[in-house]
Amino acid sequence: MNWTATADVVALVCMLAGAVLCLLAGIGLVRLPDVLTRMHAATKPQVLGLLLVLVGAGLRLRNVADLTTLVLVGLFQLLTVPVAAHMVGRAAYRTGRTDREHLVVDELATGPYRSSGRPGGSGGAFGASDGGVGGPARRDARDGSDRPDG
Amino acid sequence: MDTVLSVVIAVLLASGVLVTVRLVRGPSTLDRAVALDALVAVVMAGIGVLTAARGIPYYLPALLVLSFLGFTGSVSIARFLALRDEAGSEDADVGDDGGGADDGEGGDGGRTAAPGSGRGRGPRLHGRGREKGSGG
């Protein structure tokens, strides 16, 4: 058994695993009840499933230029998916889409901007966050600096 | 070889259908954003499988473009659209939970699995392990 046949078999196994992760994400998206839990399901194929499929495609292609493109796609996905998930989760928190009573740790609620996240309590927080690019960015900086002591 | 590739393509199609179901009937904009991200990931996986199956590299720039588009779309939805749509609208929240009877057909197992969730606002169910896992 030469190494190309082995690479083909490994590529097929990788692609099958990636497809199964995509299917799990679909099932989780349909069944889970909350935005955060749906994110928990939906971010599996975005990173691990896609990386497995890319590894499979790279094992099938076996070309340096194509491998460079695949590595680029994988790196870009690894960089952008956590940022997007962070922003979606934060928007879910601020619009009250989370189940606050069942959170184990709620670090955003213990900070000095305790009232800013409640949707029914104060609409002014969202008005402030709508004010432009500078507003939410500054609040993010404060939230990040609060995290070690909170 | 061809059989395994057919199985992979069938699984990808089934997951695309499931993700599209959530994309259509997701109660809030953020659900649709999450489902759109997952759909982009499924399409990217499909393009990767297509590339590997045919052995031609011409679809690889489409992977880059799709990755960038998915990131941009989800960030812009989360940043501008979701906060503006649902700012202070608690009634829309309740309405979504009422409309969340669509969770009832699929989520009965989870509802019985978390019996201690009846203390607070009822329709918001489910335990702490998932929240913790999704937060990280």
XYZ file of C-alpha atoms in Angstrom:
286
model
C 0.000 0.000 0.000
C 1.751 3.096 -1.197
C 1.387 6.389 0.505
C -1.026 7.930 -1.990
C -3.656 5.322 -1.263
C -3.135 5.860 2.448
C -3.505 9.597 1.942
C -6.730 9.029 0.039
C -8.145 6.932 2.822
C -7.128 9.455 5.473
C -8.642 12.235 3.372
C -11.924 10.377 3.120
C -12.015 9.786 6.844
C -11.320 13.458 7.516
C -14.033 14.604 5.145
C -16.504 12.174 6.644
C -15.748 13.476 10.122
C -16.192 17.048 8.950
C -19.521 16.214 7.339
C -20.686 14.511 10.522
C -19.764 17.627 12.488
C -21.839 19.690 10.055
C -24.762 17.344 10.602
C -24.389 17.663 14.370
C -24.459 21.419 14.004
C -27.663 21.186 12.010
C -29.320 18.966 14.588
C -28.160 21.212 17.408
C -29.405 24.313 15.656
C -32.845 22.826 15.253
C -33.154 21.364 18.734
C -31.421 23.715 21.153
C -33.529 26.434 22.761
C -31.337 29.506 23.127
C -29.051 31.732 21.118
C -25.988 30.798 23.125
C -26.685 27.100 23.013
C -27.280 27.334 19.286
C -23.959 29.096 18.972
C -22.398 26.277 20.940
C -23.678 23.860 18.333
C -23.105 26.026 15.289
C -19.468 26.873 15.886
C -18.337 23.254 15.651
C -18.293 22.931 11.870
C -17.015 26.453 11.430
C -13.652 25.579 12.911
C -13.127 21.863 13.436
C -15.357 20.530 10.682
C -14.029 22.921 8.098
C -10.429 22.250 9.117
C -11.016 18.511 8.764
C -12.491 19.002 5.297
C -9.582 21.234 4.318
C -7.100 18.627 5.530
C -8.939 16.069 3.440
C -8.868 18.294 0.366
C -5.173 18.986 0.887
C -4.451 15.287 1.163
C -6.251 14.722 -2.098
C -4.743 17.624 -4.019
C -1.068 17.237 -2.955
C 0.087 20.447 -4.554
C 2.063 23.214 -2.915
C 0.071 26.116 -4.331
C -3.262 24.530 -3.420
C -1.980 23.658 0.026
C -1.014 27.302 0.519
C -4.545 28.401 -0.331
C -6.017 25.790 1.979
C -3.771 26.856 4.850
C -4.776 30.449 4.187
C -8.457 29.571 4.323
C -7.941 27.645 7.551
C -5.977 30.433 9.185
C -8.524 33.021 8.174
C -11.330 30.915 9.542
C -9.472 30.389 12.802
C -9.016 34.139 13.136
C -12.473 35.321 12.179
C -14.824 32.752 13.676
C -14.055 33.536 17.339
C -14.446 37.240 16.690
C -17.802 36.774 15.014
C -18.988 34.405 17.734
C -17.869 36.853 20.409
C -19.840 39.668 18.848
C -22.948 37.566 18.328
C -22.813 36.316 21.904
C -22.374 39.807 23.272
C -25.294 41.074 21.239
C -27.348 38.155 22.553
C -26.436 39.103 26.103
C -27.295 42.743 25.627
C -30.601 42.091 23.985
C -31.608 39.720 26.764
C -31.502 36.565 24.709
C -29.684 34.651 27.394
C -31.151 32.672 30.244
C -29.624 34.654 33.082
C -30.883 32.484 35.896
C -29.019 29.480 34.625
C -25.701 31.131 33.993
C -22.965 29.784 36.205
C -20.747 32.826 35.877
C -22.085 36.167 34.742
C -19.087 38.428 34.692
C -20.804 41.175 32.766
C -23.448 41.539 35.465
C -20.949 42.068 38.280
C -19.130 44.961 36.681
C -19.810 48.639 37.185
C -22.061 48.628 34.119
C -24.496 46.310 35.724
C -27.609 47.946 34.401
C -26.453 48.332 30.854
C -27.247 44.829 29.786
C -30.860 44.561 30.834
C -33.137 45.166 27.900
C -36.289 46.063 29.795
C -34.575 47.976 32.556
C -32.846 50.702 30.652
C -33.292 51.428 27.039
C -30.728 54.157 27.276
C -27.855 51.767 27.131
C -28.835 50.702 23.689
C -29.371 54.245 22.622
C -25.841 54.956 23.733
C -24.494 51.934 21.961
C -26.241 53.004 18.813
C -24.477 56.312 18.876
C -21.581 55.311 16.741
C -18.460 53.304 16.461
C -16.789 54.861 19.452
C -19.396 54.024 22.045
C -19.409 50.228 22.051
C -15.661 50.085 21.543
C -15.068 52.110 24.665
C -17.442 49.956 26.648
C -15.618 46.894 25.429
C -12.356 48.257 26.686
C -13.862 48.761 30.102
C -15.426 45.336 30.142
C -12.123 43.759 29.264
C -10.320 45.619 32.019
C -12.924 44.555 34.538
C -12.621 40.921 33.799
C -9.509 40.039 35.879
C -10.878 41.376 39.155
C -14.453 40.347 38.599
C -14.296 5.692 -2.586
C -17.301 6.923 -4.518
C -19.621 5.444 -1.953
C -17.936 7.300 0.874
C -18.012 10.516 -1.119
C -21.722 10.047 -1.749
C -22.291 9.521 1.954
C -20.324 12.675 2.737
C -22.317 14.714 0.235
C -25.612 13.327 1.559
C -24.664 14.193 5.134
C -23.684 17.689 4.063
C -26.973 18.150 2.258
C -28.938 16.965 5.283
C -27.076 19.351 7.568
C -27.680 22.174 5.123
C -31.400 21.467 5.215
C -31.422 21.420 9.029
C -29.499 24.678 9.222
C -31.872 26.234 6.717
C -34.809 25.223 8.903
C -33.331 27.232 11.758
C -32.513 30.050 9.364
C -36.127 30.278 8.265
C -37.870 30.034 11.617
C -35.277 31.365 14.018
C -37.152 33.622 16.405
C -34.658 36.436 16.571
C -32.189 38.038 14.236
C -29.294 36.581 16.177
C -30.570 33.057 15.655
C -30.618 33.747 11.968
C -27.105 35.154 12.133
C -25.854 32.021 13.856
C -27.660 29.827 11.361
C -26.229 31.855 8.499
C -22.726 31.315 9.848
C -23.347 27.602 10.090
C -24.778 27.571 6.581
C -21.684 29.306 5.228
C -19.551 26.725 7.008
C -21.572 23.892 5.481
C -21.256 25.408 2.012
C -17.518 25.811 2.500
C -17.252 22.191 3.546
C -19.203 21.227 0.450
C -16.836 23.171 -1.774
C -13.902 21.488 -0.051
C -15.417 18.066 -0.669
C -16.078 19.003 -4.292
C -12.469 20.108 -4.698
C -11.204 16.879 -3.198
C -13.561 14.727 -5.215
C -12.728 16.203 -8.586
C -9.106 16.985 -7.840
C -9.257 20.440 -9.353
C -8.224 23.511 -7.346
C -10.300 26.129 -9.106
C -12.869 26.484 -6.345
C -10.395 27.357 -3.624
C -10.634 31.162 -3.965
C -14.368 30.786 -3.445
C -13.522 29.361 -0.029
C -11.609 32.508 0.844
C -14.416 34.744 -0.374
C -17.039 32.764 1.538
C -15.022 32.910 4.729
C -14.688 36.656 4.491
C -18.347 37.111 3.590
C -19.542 34.996 6.494
C -17.440 36.930 8.940
C -18.579 40.282 7.613
C -22.232 39.346 7.572
C -22.357 37.944 11.061
C -20.374 40.799 12.584
C -22.524 43.424 10.914
C -25.725 41.699 12.013
C -24.505 41.389 15.586
C -23.166 44.908 15.690
C -25.790 46.998 14.010
C -28.930 45.092 13.233
C -29.662 43.031 16.330
C -29.188 45.779 18.878
C -31.265 48.169 16.862
C -34.072 45.745 16.201
C -34.642 44.502 19.684
C -33.623 47.414 21.871
C -35.846 47.390 24.909
C -38.586 45.365 23.317
C -39.413 42.935 26.055
C -42.742 42.098 24.455
C -41.007 40.874 21.344
C -38.964 38.647 23.615
C -42.069 37.138 25.193
C -43.662 36.745 21.832
C -40.683 34.827 20.653
C -40.964 32.468 23.557
C -44.614 31.989 22.800
C -43.738 31.361 19.230
C -41.126 29.023 20.584
C -43.731 26.316 20.621
C -41.678 25.170 17.698
C -39.159 24.179 20.319
C -41.796 21.967 21.827
C -41.733 19.406 19.117
C -38.010 18.948 19.255
C -37.143 20.004 22.759
C -39.267 17.744 24.877
C -36.394 15.529 25.761
C -34.394 18.467 26.999
C -37.353 19.770 28.925
C -37.777 16.611 30.884
C -34.056 16.278 31.322
C -33.904 19.567 33.202
C -36.606 19.248 35.813
C -35.212 21.970 38.060
C -35.768 24.670 35.511
C -39.256 25.472 36.651
C -38.309 28.126 39.119
C -37.896 31.112 36.896
C -39.490 32.220 33.728
C -40.852 29.013 32.451
C -40.127 28.805 28.760
C -36.475 29.649 29.204
C -35.300 26.222 30.018
C -32.178 24.195 30.216
C -29.344 23.683 32.512
C -26.120 25.255 33.359
C -23.712 22.964 31.627
C -24.744 24.115 28.209
C -24.555 27.750 29.094
C -21.133 27.273 30.499
C -19.995 25.373 27.428
C -21.408 27.903 25.066
C -19.893 30.771 26.948
C -16.427 29.423 26.496
